[in-house]
PDB file of C-alpha atoms in Angstrom:
ATOM      1  CA  MET A   1       8.582-155.261 108.330  1.00 51.00           C
ATOM      2  CA  ASN A   2       8.849-153.225 105.027  1.00 66.00           C
ATOM      3  CA  ALA A   3       9.044-149.683 105.805  1.00 64.00           C
ATOM      4  CA  ALA A   4       7.254-148.657 102.445  1.00 74.00           C
ATOM      5  CA  LEU A   5       4.452-151.011 103.351  1.00 86.00           C
ATOM      6  CA  PRO A   6       3.264-150.869 107.301  1.00 88.00           C
ATOM      7  CA  ASN A   7       1.308-153.671 108.670  1.00 90.00           C
ATOM      8  CA  GLU A   8       2.654-156.079 105.930  1.00 92.00           C
ATOM      9  CA  PRO A   9       1.754-159.391 107.546  1.00 92.00           C
ATOM     10  CA  LYS A  10      -2.079-158.132 107.889  1.00 96.00           C
ATOM     11  CA  VAL A  11      -1.938-156.698 104.305  1.00 96.00           C
ATOM     12  CA  LEU A  12      -0.540-160.080 102.701  1.00 94.00           C
ATOM     13  CA  ASP A  13      -2.931-162.130 104.918  1.00 96.00           C
ATOM     14  CA  LEU A  14      -5.818-159.911 103.499  1.00 97.00           C
ATOM     15  CA  LEU A  15      -4.413-160.545  99.971  1.00 95.00           C
ATOM     16  CA  ARG A  16      -3.930-164.310 100.253  1.00 94.00           C
ATOM     17  CA  ASN A  17      -7.542-164.578 101.831  1.00 95.00           C
ATOM     18  CA  ASN A  18      -8.932-162.789  98.507  1.00 95.00           C
ATOM     19  CA  ARG A  19      -7.111-165.559  96.702  1.00 95.00           C
ATOM     20  CA  VAL A  20      -4.316-163.266  95.205  1.00 96.00           C
ATOM     21  CA  SER A  21      -1.485-165.177  93.980  1.00 96.00           C
ATOM     22  CA  PHE A  22       0.907-162.159  93.069  1.00 96.00           C
ATOM     23  CA  ALA A  23       1.354-158.756  95.010  1.00 96.00           C
ATOM     24  CA  ALA A  24       3.904-156.114  94.418  1.00 96.00           C
ATOM     25  CA  LEU A  25       4.049-152.573  95.198  1.00 96.00           C
ATOM     26  CA  PHE A  26       4.986-150.105  92.296  1.00 95.00           C
ATOM     27  CA  GLY A  27       5.396-146.110  92.034  1.00 92.00           C
ATOM     28  CA  SER A  28       6.878-144.114  94.767  1.00 92.00           C
ATOM     29  CA  ARG A  29       6.671-146.559  97.492  1.00 92.00           C
ATOM     30  CA  ALA A  30       8.542-149.163  95.566  1.00 93.00           C
ATOM     31  CA  LYS A  31      11.015-146.776  94.622  1.00 91.00           C
ATOM     32  CA  GLY A  32      11.757-145.702  98.001  1.00 90.00           C
ATOM     33  CA  GLU A  33      10.698-141.821  97.086  1.00 91.00           C
ATOM     34  CA  TYR A  34       7.592-141.718  98.773  1.00 91.00           C
ATOM     35  CA  ALA A  35       6.233-138.938 101.343  1.00 90.00           C
ATOM     36  CA  ALA A  36       4.225-139.500 104.310  1.00 87.00           C
ATOM     37  CA  GLU A  37       1.172-138.557 102.607  1.00 90.00           C
ATOM     38  CA  SER A  38       1.667-140.847  99.538  1.00 92.00           C
ATOM     39  CA  ASP A  39      -0.859-143.478  98.339  1.00 95.00           C
ATOM     40  CA  PHE A  40      -0.046-147.155  97.942  1.00 96.00           C
ATOM     41  CA  ASP A  41       0.144-148.548  94.500  1.00 95.00           C
ATOM     42  CA  LEU A  42      -0.411-152.205  94.443  1.00 97.00           C
ATOM     43  CA  LEU A  43      -0.047-154.537  91.371  1.00 97.00           C
ATOM     44  CA  ILE A  44      -1.822-158.037  91.812  1.00 96.00           C
ATOM     45  CA  GLU A  45      -2.946-161.303  90.042  1.00 95.00           C
ATOM     46  CA  PHE A  46      -5.439-163.783  91.427  1.00 94.00           C
ATOM     47  CA  GLU A  47      -5.457-167.324  91.415  1.00 93.00           C
ATOM     48  CA  PRO A  48      -6.410-168.807  88.143  1.00 91.00           C
ATOM     49  CA  ASP A  49      -9.738-169.989  89.497  1.00 90.00           C
ATOM     50  CA  ALA A  50     -10.670-166.907  91.360  1.00 90.00           C
ATOM     51  CA  SER A  51     -12.881-164.141  90.410  1.00 82.00           C
ATOM     52  CA  ALA A  52     -11.792-160.557  89.993  1.00 83.00           C
ATOM     53  CA  SER A  53     -15.018-158.947  90.093  1.00 88.00           C
ATOM     54  CA  PHE A  54     -15.577-155.413  90.851  1.00 90.00           C
ATOM     55  CA  PHE A  55     -16.901-156.116  94.306  1.00 93.00           C
ATOM     56  CA  ARG A  56     -13.994-158.269  95.306  1.00 92.00           C
ATOM     57  CA  MET A  57     -11.495-155.483  93.907  1.00 93.00           C
ATOM     58  CA  ALA A  58     -13.666-152.640  95.652  1.00 95.00           C
ATOM     59  CA  GLY A  59     -13.966-154.477  98.953  1.00 96.00           C
ATOM     60  CA  MET A  60     -10.174-155.145  99.255  1.00 97.00           C
ATOM     61  CA  GLN A  61      -9.264-151.710  98.206  1.00 97.00           C
ATOM     62  CA  ARG A  62     -11.436-150.588 101.376  1.00 98.00           C
ATOM     63  CA  ASP A  63     -10.069-153.164 103.365  1.00 98.00           C
ATOM     64  CA  LEU A  64      -6.316-152.255 102.246  1.00 98.00           C
ATOM     65  CA  GLU A  65      -7.153-148.401 103.112  1.00 98.00           C
ATOM     66  CA  HIS A  66      -8.224-149.231 106.544  1.00 97.00           C
ATOM     67  CA  LEU A  67      -5.190-151.083 107.269  1.00 96.00           C
ATOM     68  CA  LEU A  68      -2.902-148.755 105.662  1.00 95.00           C
ATOM     69  CA  HIS A  69      -4.665-145.426 106.449  1.00 95.00           C
ATOM     70  CA  LYS A  70      -3.932-144.095 103.077  1.00 96.00           C
ATOM     71  CA  PRO A  71      -5.596-144.255  99.564  1.00 97.00           C
ATOM     72  CA  VAL A  72      -4.826-147.410  97.819  1.00 97.00           C
ATOM     73  CA  ASP A  73      -4.707-147.884  93.884  1.00 96.00           C
ATOM     74  CA  LEU A  74      -5.327-151.731  93.152  1.00 95.00           C
ATOM     75  CA  VAL A  75      -4.561-152.650  89.590  1.00 94.00           C
ATOM     76  CA  THR A  76      -4.596-156.271  88.195  1.00 93.00           C
ATOM     77  CA  THR A  77      -1.615-157.020  85.433  1.00 88.00           C
ATOM     78  CA  GLY A  78      -4.519-157.165  83.021  1.00 89.00           C
ATOM     79  CA  GLY A  79      -5.920-153.937  84.178  1.00 89.00           C
ATOM     80  CA  LEU A  80      -2.584-152.091  83.271  1.00 90.00           C
ATOM     81  CA  HIS A  81      -2.813-149.516  80.385  1.00 90.00           C
ATOM     82  CA  PRO A  82      -0.423-150.513  77.707  1.00 90.00           C
ATOM     83  CA  LEU A  83       1.396-147.171  77.790  1.00 91.00           C
ATOM     84  CA  MET A  84       2.115-147.517  81.567  1.00 90.00           C
ATOM     85  CA  LYS A  85       2.955-151.004  81.584  1.00 91.00           C
ATOM     86  CA  GLN A  86       6.677-151.013  81.078  1.00 91.00           C
ATOM     87  CA  ARG A  87       7.241-148.170  83.748  1.00 90.00           C
ATOM     88  CA  VAL A  88       4.973-150.193  86.247  1.00 92.00           C
ATOM     89  CA  MET A  89       7.019-153.335  85.507  1.00 92.00           C
ATOM     90  CA  ASP A  90      10.357-151.859  85.962  1.00 91.00           C
ATOM     91  CA  SER A  91       9.508-150.146  89.237  1.00 90.00           C
ATOM     92  CA  LEU A  92       7.890-153.484  90.964  1.00 95.00           C
ATOM     93  CA  LYS A  93       8.718-154.459  94.419  1.00 95.00           C
ATOM     94  CA  VAL A  94       7.721-158.062  94.671  1.00 95.00           C
ATOM     95  CA  LEU A  95       5.614-158.512  98.174  1.00 94.00           C
ATOM     96  CA  TYR A  96       4.890-162.285  97.531  1.00 93.00           C
ATOM     97  CA  ASP A  97       4.652-164.412  94.456  1.00 95.00           C
ATOM     98  CA  GLN A  98       2.602-167.942  94.573  1.00 92.00           C
ATOM     99  CA  ARG A  99       1.943-168.232  91.045  1.00 87.00           C
ATOM    100  CA  LYS A 100       2.346-171.376  89.343  1.00 75.00           C
ATOM    101  CA  GLY A 101       4.874-172.125  86.392  1.00 63.00           C
TER     102      GLY A 101
END
């Protein structure tokens, strides 16, 4: 089990069931510099034909917070602010990658 991500098998099942094809931690938990109260920053990509609707994202965030007992920031790669993109990409800790190609 990943110490930075408690309940990892359940978290990954939740993401896969929501048609997420890529998931990675970023920020303090990815760097191993987190405190007990630190939130979880997750970068995700959906399968090409899956909808990344507001309702899907909000539901996933709620379910992840329930599993992790901490706040979760859920961001898609397309939703990254250009000024933050490189810093996020440099700190990624990939949880799984099922993207094609």
